[in-house]
Amino acid sequence: MSSSYGKNLKITLFGESHGAGIGCVLDGFPAGFRPDLAALAAFMARRAPGATPGSTARREADTPEILSGLFDGRTTGSPIAALIRNGDHHSADYADLAAIPRPGHADYALAVKTGGANDVRGGGHSSGRLTAGLCFAGALALQYLASKGVAIRSRVVAIGGREVTDETDAAGLDAAARETIEAARRDGDSVGGIVECVVTGLPAGYGEPIFDGVENRFAAIVFGIPAVKGVEFGSGFAGAALRGSENNDSFRYDDGGAVRTETNNHGGILGGITSGMPVVFRAAIKPTPSISKTQRSVNLRTGENCDLAIRGRHDACIVPRARPVVEAAAAIAALDLLLDSPPTAMAPDQQVSVF
Amino acid sequence: MSSSYGKNLKITLFGESHGAGIGCVLDGFPAGFRPDLAALAAFMARRAPGATPGSTARREADTPEILSGLFDGRTTGSPIAALIRNGDHHSADYADLAAIPRPGHADYALAVKTGGANDVRGGGHSSGRLTAGLCFAGALALQYLASKGVAIRSRVVAIGGREVTDETDAAGLDAAARETIEAARRDGDSVGGIVECVVTGLPAGYGEPIFDGVENRFAAIVFGIPAVKGVEFGSGFAGAALRGSENNDSFRYDDGGAVRTETNNHGGILGGITSGMPVVFRAAIKPTPSISKTQRSVNLRTGENCDLAIRGRHDACIVPRARPVVEAAAAIAALDLLLDSPPTAMAPDQQVSVF
Amino acid sequence: MSSSYGKNLKITLFGESHGAGIGCVLDGFPAGFRPDLAALAAFMARRAPGATPGSTARREADTPEILSGLFDGRTTGSPIAALIRNGDHHSADYADLAAIPRPGHADYALAVKTGGANDVRGGGHSSGRLTAGLCFAGALALQYLASKGVAIRSRVVAIGGREVTDETDAAGLDAAARETIEAARRDGDSVGGIVECVVTGLPAGYGEPIFDGVENRFAAIVFGIPAVKGVEFGSGFAGAALRGSENNDSFRYDDGGAVRTETNNHGGILGGITSGMPVVFRAAIKPTPSISKTQRSVNLRTGENCDLAIRGRHDACIVPRARPVVEAAAAIAALDLLLDSPPTAMAPDQQVSVF
Amino acid sequence: MSSSYGKNLKITLFGESHGAGIGCVLDGFPAGFRPDLAALAAFMARRAPGATPGSTARREADTPEILSGLFDGRTTGSPIAALIRNGDHHSADYADLAAIPRPGHADYALAVKTGGANDVRGGGHSSGRLTAGLCFAGALALQYLASKGVAIRSRVVAIGGREVTDETDAAGLDAAARETIEAARRDGDSVGGIVECVVTGLPAGYGEPIFDGVENRFAAIVFGIPAVKGVEFGSGFAGAALRGSENNDSFRYDDGGAVRTETNNHGGILGGITSGMPVVFRAAIKPTPSISKTQRSVNLRTGENCDLAIRGRHDACIVPRARPVVEAAAAIAALDLLLDSPPTAMAPDQQVSVF
């Protein structure tokens, strides 16, 4: 099985880039919630191609039809299915892909896996287009979380190896990042980057030790976003260069008597469990492998090495479009987490305690 | 549920640092395999305290008693349960921990989660000692994988922010790394580091798109290792700084007619699916939070800020001991993956193909 | 989560009786299989209303649109999503259902579960109409199983407490059963019955002891069929009245040297594992609760007891229509089972063995 | 994987009849609960051999050692592991079993499954002895449920095809049942029976439609009890013989204003969801296949048909001992269910409602 995630809130994605459409089923969403469908559409528009610098000009309506799970404007508790029809096909662009796998894409691995039965048009089920279904589901989760005081935001922290110090446009870029992307586009190339995501408002005491920890559960969905090749929490890889006395976060009571840490190198997660501090993680997003430059590959039909020039329109940088996808993934993970059994109330025989 | 992982091969860890013992149940291991118990013990000894520079002097026998799943020296296909008794307790060292959570540890988060019912002695179920059970299970998986041509090795690539360029001792360190660790110990402090792990011999075509990909499944177990705060595959975070033309790995036929990539920035995984190249990942391991230096914390009973000096013996660096744990986690993930349905054979109506 | 089943082959149902439509996502289906879509439609027609004695006159096109997972007529290994649009609505018939729960239906339980947010029209997500998605998925599984030598057939063994001794029509009924159903219809009432299902061709050695046995896995999906209130395997409840010497099935070699049992009271399953004999189970299907007779219920808005007369068209007996649904459920369970790791080959140090 | 069950509360069984011991790991049990260990032992004693008419004379201490998950007498929220050592071995009794499978036992199916590597002594992992671990876990769940107002009780409703009308001994039998069992014992034979189990106090609104319903979840664990070959809820198979007007349960307000049904043919479950009425199910327990009478089998080493006389002591009837096992299974299913997200509170825009 490829395309399901979640314990209490389960998301299943389906569809192919150039098939009838793509979509999702979201099972376990709380009943009785009245989603704001206009806000949902606005969220999805952030992922849509053409909306951000460096993105492809492919036009997608990306308007989901909600097939189930809503009644009189409220969620029913039954699975919420949504379908986004495909429209703007250029399958001819991809005619040779069955024979010549694109470097950096899933083509070769999928061909081996499926005995050559995979849908090779536009990456098929492995296309980034599938993330539209993730954004649909994530937008619902974000709205529900907001009603519970949980907020999720992200920012681009690096493009092409350069730190993004300032957010001067709607895509979260600064002038240098935009220029880095444009330079790659001029060269028929692409650049990657890093997205940071922060979840505030999660209460302390959620998650489990060892294999069902918050890091495990967030990583398991964030690595489901195509192009993500690294995930770190809190100080992450940089923290591995610190001493314990630098990386440990001191506990202190705040003015309201709540326990806080003075720093947040732990990224809101200690021993797999939320500490009540913001959950912070970063995702490394590789440069999109679809580039115009001629590349080296193999022809699986002739058994010979060959060159490959990929035609068509490509994003020079998918990082800005990945931001809502990362937020959506975080939202689903966070809501799945909150639907676990809540922390245990203090037992009556614990007379003295302030937590 | 906290402590289970896997789809076909399921591992469950149990136990506490200062309870009766710790152990694991490994369910789904193939029947009819004859493990080498001496090699298993040697593997587990690599994780044992005292075996590597910077590790604690706590003596653990760490000899697992195999309770089930072996008959006449062969695995039966039934769950393999192993128990490692605890012995060398110094619970008095930890008497105040119920009130004063240690910075960087799970104490506070667990206390909130459990309403104060958690076993506070030595970190309880969140102790690194639990990884002995993971090593037991991983050692079995490693041996089985070896019989199928799959090998797993790891190395320490950084200690305290310094690259480890040479492996001059059994712990995988060079002189500079040993000195970095010793300096931390002299200061009553600790240092972190990075472990790289390579899995060779995995056939192409395993794993699934999106949420059940190889990255997702490896990350979901590797983040189960205490102190791991980041996981990256292939070029990972560094790859996010490259251009597509640099990060894409060209396909070429090798002399034997097999498809290979010229580089391995994809870390053996494309679109969540193995490519047949080695699976490569790195885990960021934070400096162990147990340090002798006085730290700032809160007293949950009095509701006041306080200082905390942790007595007892501590590892100055757990990175060398984490190496077998990372290998064990990778072995369980790899074997779980190989127990999936194998790739589809080429359909008979695909006349021309070389893969 | 309500609506997912399976370990290797996962089915998710979505939709409501009177919403936009109903459908399913089938994830994990083997790649490269070329389904016979005409045979699939014929299978689904067996479940469609109006096809069998006692069924409602509601017209449903029941023609699934396959949204994903097929390419050039073959399965791709990606999720197969199908959508069946709803058409023939009579929601006005159900206007009072939000206030007055129908006896024997899920209305009351769902209203409590969802805080009153459930889709009350026609049973919403709990409608028997959802089984059309199950039949779609099951038909694919049946065709695939047939290509592997596994066949599934069912028969009606009882209607309204009378044994069906002979199958004289396409619905699997005899004259007495048809008359039993007609009598119920004339009375504005309904009758239940029992369906037996037989799976032949499953090799020995599949399934697991204890909680993941073949009985567990079949029961877990068969109880997902609305109206099923009992499931038994082999001699089942009648076997509980036998002595061990009567109920035990002797092993014998057949002429081809294969191990068989002389009887099949074990229903093809011993210790949760297939024996190589046909898997046989029976499902008890309660009389459909939708009847025209006036019933006693409560008015949840007024808080008073009341009478309820359900208008609209109802099946007097759903048992014949349930046959393909039972077969579909069995097919999904059987294929999920076959996608497990296969039995272990005999180890080389077992010199003498014939199995 | 064979031996795990549960979503929120996960039980894993391990061990073999004649290995080092048997046991269980219970993961997800609520923290802060103080079990009554004497009551736990008393519950387990009901399952122990020798305690009931017709049971084997094999002596088992059956005293579980709790390895983890308890601290200062309270559950910690971490996995609770328990080990019951084996003692009273007579492996010589079972020496030929590797070659000659016992009719009605898992021997043959397991041998095929494992390539002959299964532990053949006493049924190995498939032995009924494994249910001691289930009883341990179930006893904890029962105590916790009791603290929440949920009670579980069972009774023997039939032995050897005769209804048990009266409960005149601690095993739940009447004189006729005891005589039926004794007659079977005298003949070197065995008899089966039916156990009914009732769960009271479960609130309405738990469970899910379709595949994750209460029937599905209960059946999935109850079929994990060796010898159970049928499970029915409410009126079950008998209900399939009724008309809808007879089988439907009318809703009525009780004196306290709560919604109740006048009868309980639905067994407390409507559409997979609890109705607030008692959950009622029956399990068909086949006659234990271990009998002294000579039986017909095959010799897998010689490839010839043969006779088999099983030596050793056997239960003539395991039904009374199965009662606590059924209760334990029900308790685990019920607690797993209660640890799901609770029913949704009524939304504020639903002004008029009484439920």
mmCIF file of N, CA, C and O in Angstrom, chain C residues 289-330:
data_model
loop_
_atom_site.group_PDB
_atom_site.id
_atom_site.type_symbol
_atom_site.label_atom_id
_atom_site.label_comp_id
_atom_site.label_asym_id
_atom_site.label_seq_id
_atom_site.Cartn_x
_atom_site.Cartn_y
_atom_site.Cartn_z
ATOM 1 N N PRO C 289 -34.001 -3.864 8.336
ATOM 2 C CA PRO C 289 -34.844 -3.154 9.307
ATOM 3 C C PRO C 289 -35.832 -2.182 8.661
ATOM 4 O O PRO C 289 -36.746 -1.720 9.328
ATOM 5 N N SER C 290 -35.654 -1.884 7.385
ATOM 6 C CA SER C 290 -36.594 -0.967 6.723
ATOM 7 C C SER C 290 -37.870 -1.703 6.369
ATOM 8 O O SER C 290 -37.903 -2.488 5.424
ATOM 9 N N ILE C 291 -38.894 -1.470 7.132
ATOM 10 C CA ILE C 291 -40.185 -2.115 6.877
ATOM 11 C C ILE C 291 -41.271 -1.055 6.866
ATOM 12 O O ILE C 291 -41.090 0.052 7.395
ATOM 13 N N SER C 292 -42.371 -1.401 6.249
ATOM 14 C CA SER C 292 -43.479 -0.438 6.140
ATOM 15 C C SER C 292 -44.369 -0.440 7.377
ATOM 16 O O SER C 292 -45.078 0.530 7.641
ATOM 17 N N LYS C 293 -44.352 -1.517 8.095
ATOM 18 C CA LYS C 293 -45.188 -1.605 9.293
ATOM 19 C C LYS C 293 -44.858 -0.473 10.262
ATOM 20 O O LYS C 293 -43.699 -0.077 10.404
ATOM 21 N N THR C 294 -45.869 -0.019 10.937
ATOM 22 C CA THR C 294 -45.657 1.026 11.936
ATOM 23 C C THR C 294 -44.839 0.464 13.094
ATOM 24 O O THR C 294 -45.074 -0.647 13.556
ATOM 25 N N GLN C 295 -43.848 1.255 13.522
ATOM 26 C CA GLN C 295 -42.971 0.806 14.607
ATOM 27 C C GLN C 295 -42.970 1.834 15.735
ATOM 28 O O GLN C 295 -43.451 2.951 15.576
ATOM 29 N N ARG C 296 -42.382 1.448 16.835
ATOM 30 C CA ARG C 296 -42.311 2.316 18.002
ATOM 31 C C ARG C 296 -40.913 2.928 18.074
ATOM 32 O O ARG C 296 -39.913 2.236 17.943
ATOM 33 N N SER C 297 -40.869 4.225 18.307
ATOM 34 C CA SER C 297 -39.567 4.869 18.408
ATOM 35 C C SER C 297 -39.688 6.079 19.337
ATOM 36 O O SER C 297 -40.673 6.208 20.075
ATOM 37 N N VAL C 298 -38.671 6.919 19.315
ATOM 38 C CA VAL C 298 -38.663 8.124 20.155
ATOM 39 C C VAL C 298 -38.462 9.336 19.248
ATOM 40 O O VAL C 298 -37.868 9.233 18.187
ATOM 41 N N ASN C 299 -38.959 10.463 19.687
ATOM 42 C CA ASN C 299 -38.702 11.713 18.985
ATOM 43 C C ASN C 299 -37.647 12.485 19.768
ATOM 44 O O ASN C 299 -37.907 12.975 20.870
ATOM 45 N N LEU C 300 -36.439 12.548 19.190
ATOM 46 C CA LEU C 300 -35.313 13.114 19.928
ATOM 47 C C LEU C 300 -35.453 14.627 20.100
ATOM 48 O O LEU C 300 -34.783 15.220 20.944
ATOM 49 N N ARG C 301 -36.307 15.256 19.311
ATOM 50 C CA ARG C 301 -36.492 16.706 19.482
ATOM 51 C C ARG C 301 -37.496 17.018 20.582
ATOM 52 O O ARG C 301 -37.294 17.925 21.382
ATOM 53 N N THR C 302 -38.571 16.227 20.623
ATOM 54 C CA THR C 302 -39.592 16.502 21.629
ATOM 55 C C THR C 302 -39.355 15.728 22.918
ATOM 56 O O THR C 302 -39.930 16.050 23.955
ATOM 57 N N GLY C 303 -38.530 14.701 22.826
ATOM 58 C CA GLY C 303 -38.285 13.906 24.023
ATOM 59 C C GLY C 303 -39.432 12.983 24.382
ATOM 60 O O GLY C 303 -39.567 12.565 25.530
ATOM 61 N N GLU C 304 -40.245 12.655 23.382
ATOM 62 C CA GLU C 304 -41.421 11.819 23.664
ATOM 63 C C GLU C 304 -41.380 10.532 22.836
ATOM 64 O O GLU C 304 -40.857 10.518 21.724
ATOM 65 N N ASN C 305 -41.990 9.510 23.392
ATOM 66 C CA ASN C 305 -42.182 8.290 22.613
ATOM 67 C C ASN C 305 -43.146 8.571 21.474
ATOM 68 O O ASN C 305 -44.008 9.458 21.571
ATOM 69 N N CYS C 306 -43.003 7.838 20.387
ATOM 70 C CA CYS C 306 -43.865 8.082 19.238
ATOM 71 C C CYS C 306 -43.951 6.829 18.389
ATOM 72 O O CYS C 306 -43.253 5.855 18.636
ATOM 73 N N ASP C 307 -44.784 6.867 17.385
ATOM 74 C CA ASP C 307 -44.839 5.806 16.386
ATOM 75 C C ASP C 307 -44.128 6.283 15.127
ATOM 76 O O ASP C 307 -43.982 7.493 14.895
ATOM 77 N N LEU C 308 -43.689 5.329 14.328
ATOM 78 C CA LEU C 308 -42.947 5.688 13.120
ATOM 79 C C LEU C 308 -43.409 4.779 11.986
ATOM 80 O O LEU C 308 -43.389 3.552 12.108
ATOM 81 N N ALA C 309 -43.834 5.400 10.910
ATOM 82 C CA ALA C 309 -44.151 4.635 9.690
ATOM 83 C C ALA C 309 -43.177 5.103 8.621
ATOM 84 O O ALA C 309 -43.155 6.282 8.273
ATOM 85 N N ILE C 310 -42.361 4.185 8.162
ATOM 86 C CA ILE C 310 -41.343 4.547 7.178
ATOM 87 C C ILE C 310 -41.941 4.415 5.786
ATOM 88 O O ILE C 310 -42.404 3.332 5.399
ATOM 89 N N ARG C 311 -41.942 5.536 5.078
ATOM 90 C CA ARG C 311 -42.440 5.508 3.708
ATOM 91 C C ARG C 311 -41.313 5.090 2.766
ATOM 92 O O ARG C 311 -40.177 4.902 3.170
ATOM 93 N N GLY C 312 -41.654 5.004 1.516
ATOM 94 C CA GLY C 312 -40.654 4.702 0.498
ATOM 95 C C GLY C 312 -40.606 3.223 0.179
ATOM 96 O O GLY C 312 -41.364 2.416 0.730
ATOM 97 N N ARG C 313 -39.720 2.890 -0.753
ATOM 98 C CA ARG C 313 -39.616 1.515 -1.241
ATOM 99 C C ARG C 313 -38.523 0.794 -0.468
ATOM 100 O O ARG C 313 -37.463 1.353 -0.194
ATOM 101 N N HIS C 314 -38.776 -0.436 -0.111
ATOM 102 C CA HIS C 314 -37.799 -1.183 0.669
ATOM 103 C C HIS C 314 -37.645 -2.584 0.108
ATOM 104 O O HIS C 314 -38.604 -3.158 -0.393
ATOM 105 N N ASP C 315 -36.458 -3.105 0.250
ATOM 106 C CA ASP C 315 -36.259 -4.527 -0.017
ATOM 107 C C ASP C 315 -37.021 -5.321 1.035
ATOM 108 O O ASP C 315 -36.925 -5.017 2.235
ATOM 109 N N ALA C 316 -37.737 -6.347 0.611
ATOM 110 C CA ALA C 316 -38.317 -7.262 1.589
ATOM 111 C C ALA C 316 -37.268 -8.271 2.059
ATOM 112 O O ALA C 316 -37.367 -8.839 3.142
ATOM 113 N N CYS C 317 -36.248 -8.465 1.250
ATOM 114 C CA CYS C 317 -35.188 -9.395 1.628
ATOM 115 C C CYS C 317 -33.910 -9.003 0.879
ATOM 116 O O CYS C 317 -33.908 -8.949 -0.357
ATOM 117 N N ILE C 318 -32.875 -8.732 1.600
ATOM 118 C CA ILE C 318 -31.633 -8.321 0.948
ATOM 119 C C ILE C 318 -30.669 -9.480 0.774
ATOM 120 O O ILE C 318 -29.569 -9.308 0.246
ATOM 121 N N VAL C 319 -31.067 -10.666 1.201
ATOM 122 C CA VAL C 319 -30.121 -11.779 1.203
ATOM 123 C C VAL C 319 -29.582 -12.094 -0.192
ATOM 124 O O VAL C 319 -28.362 -12.249 -0.366
ATOM 125 N N PRO C 320 -30.449 -12.173 -1.217
ATOM 126 C CA PRO C 320 -29.875 -12.466 -2.544
ATOM 127 C C PRO C 320 -28.886 -11.390 -3.001
ATOM 128 O O PRO C 320 -27.859 -11.706 -3.601
ATOM 129 N N ARG C 321 -29.200 -10.132 -2.722
ATOM 130 C CA ARG C 321 -28.275 -9.066 -3.108
ATOM 131 C C ARG C 321 -27.005 -9.098 -2.265
ATOM 132 O O ARG C 321 -25.963 -8.563 -2.675
ATOM 133 N N ALA C 322 -27.097 -9.681 -1.088
ATOM 134 C CA ALA C 322 -25.916 -9.742 -0.227
ATOM 135 C C ALA C 322 -24.896 -10.768 -0.713
ATOM 136 O O ALA C 322 -23.723 -10.697 -0.350
ATOM 137 N N ARG C 323 -25.360 -11.718 -1.556
ATOM 138 C CA ARG C 323 -24.420 -12.759 -2.010
ATOM 139 C C ARG C 323 -23.181 -12.173 -2.687
ATOM 140 O O ARG C 323 -22.057 -12.498 -2.284
ATOM 141 N N PRO C 324 -23.315 -11.345 -3.711
ATOM 142 C CA PRO C 324 -22.089 -10.806 -4.306
ATOM 143 C C PRO C 324 -21.286 -9.952 -3.326
ATOM 144 O O PRO C 324 -20.059 -9.882 -3.435
ATOM 145 N N VAL C 325 -21.961 -9.334 -2.371
ATOM 146 C CA VAL C 325 -21.228 -8.522 -1.385
ATOM 147 C C VAL C 325 -20.370 -9.422 -0.504
ATOM 148 O O VAL C 325 -19.209 -9.116 -0.218
ATOM 149 N N VAL C 326 -20.936 -10.545 -0.088
ATOM 150 C CA VAL C 326 -20.167 -11.504 0.711
ATOM 151 C C VAL C 326 -18.990 -12.038 -0.109
ATOM 152 O O VAL C 326 -17.855 -12.153 0.393
ATOM 153 N N GLU C 327 -19.252 -12.364 -1.373
ATOM 154 C CA GLU C 327 -18.151 -12.835 -2.231
ATOM 155 C C GLU C 327 -17.069 -11.759 -2.378
ATOM 156 O O GLU C 327 -15.873 -12.067 -2.364
ATOM 157 N N ALA C 328 -17.503 -10.532 -2.521
ATOM 158 C CA ALA C 328 -16.542 -9.434 -2.676
ATOM 159 C C ALA C 328 -15.690 -9.285 -1.418
ATOM 160 O O ALA C 328 -14.458 -9.131 -1.479
ATOM 161 N N ALA C 329 -16.345 -9.340 -0.269
ATOM 162 C CA ALA C 329 -15.600 -9.225 0.990
ATOM 163 C C ALA C 329 -14.605 -10.372 1.119
ATOM 164 O O ALA C 329 -13.445 -10.183 1.513
ATOM 165 N N ALA C 330 -15.059 -11.569 0.772
ATOM 166 C CA ALA C 330 -14.162 -12.731 0.853
ATOM 167 C C ALA C 330 -12.992 -12.579 -0.104
ATOM 168 O O ALA C 330 -11.852 -12.953 0.216
#
